[in-house]
GROMACS .gro file of C-alpha atoms in nm:
model
  149
    1UNK     CA    1  10.227  12.667  10.506
    2UNK     CA    2   9.984  12.552  10.270
    3UNK     CA    3  10.194  12.642   9.960
    4UNK     CA    4  10.212  12.411   9.660
    5UNK     CA    5  10.503  12.473   9.389
    6UNK     CA    6  10.636  12.344   9.098
    7UNK     CA    7  10.948  12.377   8.895
    8UNK     CA    8  11.175  12.236   8.635
    9UNK     CA    9  11.476  12.448   8.717
   10UNK     CA   10  11.766  12.410   8.949
   11UNK     CA   11  11.653  12.643   9.202
   12UNK     CA   12  11.590  12.471   9.548
   13UNK     CA   13  11.244  12.485   9.702
   14UNK     CA   14  11.296  12.530  10.077
   15UNK     CA   15  11.096  12.506  10.367
   16UNK     CA   16  11.227  12.643  10.697
   17UNK     CA   17  11.112  12.543  11.034
   18UNK     CA   18  10.920  12.245  10.934
   19UNK     CA   19  10.754  12.102  11.280
   20UNK     CA   20  10.420  11.859  11.270
   21UNK     CA   21  10.363  11.962  10.911
   22UNK     CA   22  10.472  11.729  10.625
   23UNK     CA   23  10.682  11.828  10.315
   24UNK     CA   24  10.543  11.617  10.011
   25UNK     CA   25  10.823  11.640   9.735
   26UNK     CA   26  10.721  11.481   9.400
   27UNK     CA   27  10.953  11.427   9.120
   28UNK     CA   28  10.861  11.307   8.745
   29UNK     CA   29  11.167  11.076   8.660
   30UNK     CA   30  11.110  11.116   8.299
   31UNK     CA   31  11.048  11.498   8.262
   32UNK     CA   32  11.293  11.572   8.540
   33UNK     CA   33  11.001  11.800   8.698
   34UNK     CA   34  10.934  11.831   9.036
   35UNK     CA   35  10.720  11.998   9.304
   36UNK     CA   36  10.657  12.030   9.679
   37UNK     CA   37  10.349  12.089   9.888
   38UNK     CA   38  10.368  12.220  10.260
   39UNK     CA   39  10.096  12.018  10.433
   40UNK     CA   40   9.978  12.168  10.748
   41UNK     CA   41   9.688  11.954  10.848
   42UNK     CA   42   9.529  11.586  10.786
   43UNK     CA   43   9.185  11.680  10.689
   44UNK     CA   44   8.996  11.937  10.545
   45UNK     CA   45   8.659  12.039  10.715
   46UNK     CA   46   8.356  11.969  10.525
   47UNK     CA   47   8.309  12.343  10.488
   48UNK     CA   48   8.624  12.385  10.309
   49UNK     CA   49   8.489  12.634  10.090
   50UNK     CA   50   8.501  12.886  10.352
   51UNK     CA   51   8.852  12.816  10.426
   52UNK     CA   52   9.106  13.058  10.385
   53UNK     CA   53   9.388  12.837  10.255
   54UNK     CA   54   9.246  12.492  10.157
   55UNK     CA   55   9.586  12.383  10.011
   56UNK     CA   56   9.707  12.346  10.390
   57UNK     CA   57   9.515  12.022  10.422
   58UNK     CA   58   9.678  11.695  10.300
   59UNK     CA   59   9.450  11.553  10.043
   60UNK     CA   60   9.378  11.921   9.858
   61UNK     CA   61   9.732  11.987   9.885
   62UNK     CA   62   9.846  11.674   9.705
   63UNK     CA   63   9.548  11.696   9.449
   64UNK     CA   64   9.683  12.038   9.348
   65UNK     CA   65  10.046  11.951   9.334
   66UNK     CA   66   9.920  11.646   9.110
   67UNK     CA   67   9.728  11.895   8.884
   68UNK     CA   68  10.012  12.117   8.862
   69UNK     CA   69  10.265  11.858   8.760
   70UNK     CA   70   9.995  11.697   8.503
   71UNK     CA   71   9.975  12.018   8.346
   72UNK     CA   72  10.357  12.054   8.282
   73UNK     CA   73  10.310  11.718   8.124
   74UNK     CA   74  10.406  11.502   8.380
   75UNK     CA   75  10.241  11.133   8.409
   76UNK     CA   76  10.112  10.992   8.761
   77UNK     CA   77  10.326  10.666   8.662
   78UNK     CA   78  10.658  10.865   8.663
   79UNK     CA   79  10.598  11.038   8.976
   80UNK     CA   80  10.784  10.935   9.298
   81UNK     CA   81  10.757  11.079   9.629
   82UNK     CA   82  10.974  11.193   9.932
   83UNK     CA   83  10.806  11.308  10.247
   84UNK     CA   84  11.001  11.485  10.550
   85UNK     CA   85  10.832  11.629  10.867
   86UNK     CA   86  10.575  11.489  11.127
   87UNK     CA   87  10.781  11.592  11.450
   88UNK     CA   88  10.614  11.572  11.774
   89UNK     CA   89  10.719  11.938  11.876
   90UNK     CA   90  10.488  11.911  12.211
   91UNK     CA   91  10.404  11.651  12.449
   92UNK     CA   92  10.077  11.517  12.407
   93UNK     CA   93   9.881  11.199  12.499
   94UNK     CA   94   9.722  11.010  12.233
   95UNK     CA   95   9.776  11.049  11.843
   96UNK     CA   96   9.937  11.405  11.792
   97UNK     CA   97   9.857  11.614  11.479
   98UNK     CA   98  10.205  11.521  11.330
   99UNK     CA   99  10.107  11.149  11.342
  100UNK     CA  100   9.775  11.239  11.204
  101UNK     CA  101   9.941  11.446  10.934
  102UNK     CA  102  10.199  11.154  10.848
  103UNK     CA  103   9.899  10.894  10.815
  104UNK     CA  104   9.681  11.120  10.609
  105UNK     CA  105   9.972  11.185  10.330
  106UNK     CA  106  10.068  10.830  10.331
  107UNK     CA  107   9.691  10.720  10.277
  108UNK     CA  108   9.635  11.010   9.998
  109UNK     CA  109   9.957  10.875   9.838
  110UNK     CA  110   9.850  10.518   9.848
  111UNK     CA  111   9.514  10.616   9.700
  112UNK     CA  112   9.664  10.784   9.405
  113UNK     CA  113   9.882  10.493   9.360
  114UNK     CA  114  10.213  10.677   9.379
  115UNK     CA  115  10.517  10.554   9.610
  116UNK     CA  116  10.684  10.676   9.865
  117UNK     CA  117  11.047  10.607   9.780
  118UNK     CA  118  11.221  10.781  10.084
  119UNK     CA  119  11.114  10.959  10.395
  120UNK     CA  120  11.244  11.116  10.716
  121UNK     CA  121  10.932  11.162  10.927
  122UNK     CA  122  10.867  11.153  11.313
  123UNK     CA  123  11.057  11.226  11.598
  124UNK     CA  124  11.070  11.556  11.801
  125UNK     CA  125  11.299  11.786  11.650
  126UNK     CA  126  11.208  12.039  11.375
  127UNK     CA  127  11.336  12.013  11.028
  128UNK     CA  128  11.470  12.224  10.731
  129UNK     CA  129  11.411  12.046  10.390
  130UNK     CA  130  11.554  12.166  10.077
  131UNK     CA  131  11.422  11.992   9.740
  132UNK     CA  132  11.617  12.026   9.412
  133UNK     CA  133  11.319  12.004   9.180
  134UNK     CA  134  11.532  11.935   8.860
  135UNK     CA  135  11.676  11.610   9.018
  136UNK     CA  136  11.446  11.486   9.283
  137UNK     CA  137  11.726  11.517   9.585
  138UNK     CA  138  11.609  11.611   9.899
  139UNK     CA  139  11.810  11.746  10.181
  140UNK     CA  140  11.681  11.746  10.534
  141UNK     CA  141  11.847  11.897  10.828
  142UNK     CA  142  11.776  11.894  11.194
  143UNK     CA  143  11.957  12.017  11.478
  144UNK     CA  144  12.162  11.698  11.535
  145UNK     CA  145  12.172  11.562  11.174
  146UNK     CA  146  12.189  11.609  10.791
  147UNK     CA  147  12.088  11.356  10.519
  148UNK     CA  148  11.977  11.318  10.170
  149UNK     CA  149  11.657  11.127  10.111
   0.00000   0.00000   0.00000
């Protein structure tokens, strides 16, 4: 959790056992380079300098992923995003951490002007996400279904 990875080769990137977390898959359509962030929590605390892994927070992870893609020559205007996750794994009253994660990721991407072209979020099943950084393809598997987004 809290990992951010960028690649231009055909080796797929995986997240297994994705529950309330969000997989943010970014793909530069011109340069054929992609990256994935594993977002665990919506907001970073005000003392994020003392946090062991600040990349587990939505805004920090997305900023880091963008920075890594731009270092490889990607342009923000060419980036498309697919997201998956945000399952309510436990019964809770009110807004769940999953809902907050989804909202935070979408808000940050909107602020950055990066479109979400596909998503598989919500529900109550865990997911396995496989991202192919050279093509932008994302495969999402749950106990009850498998689909490409």
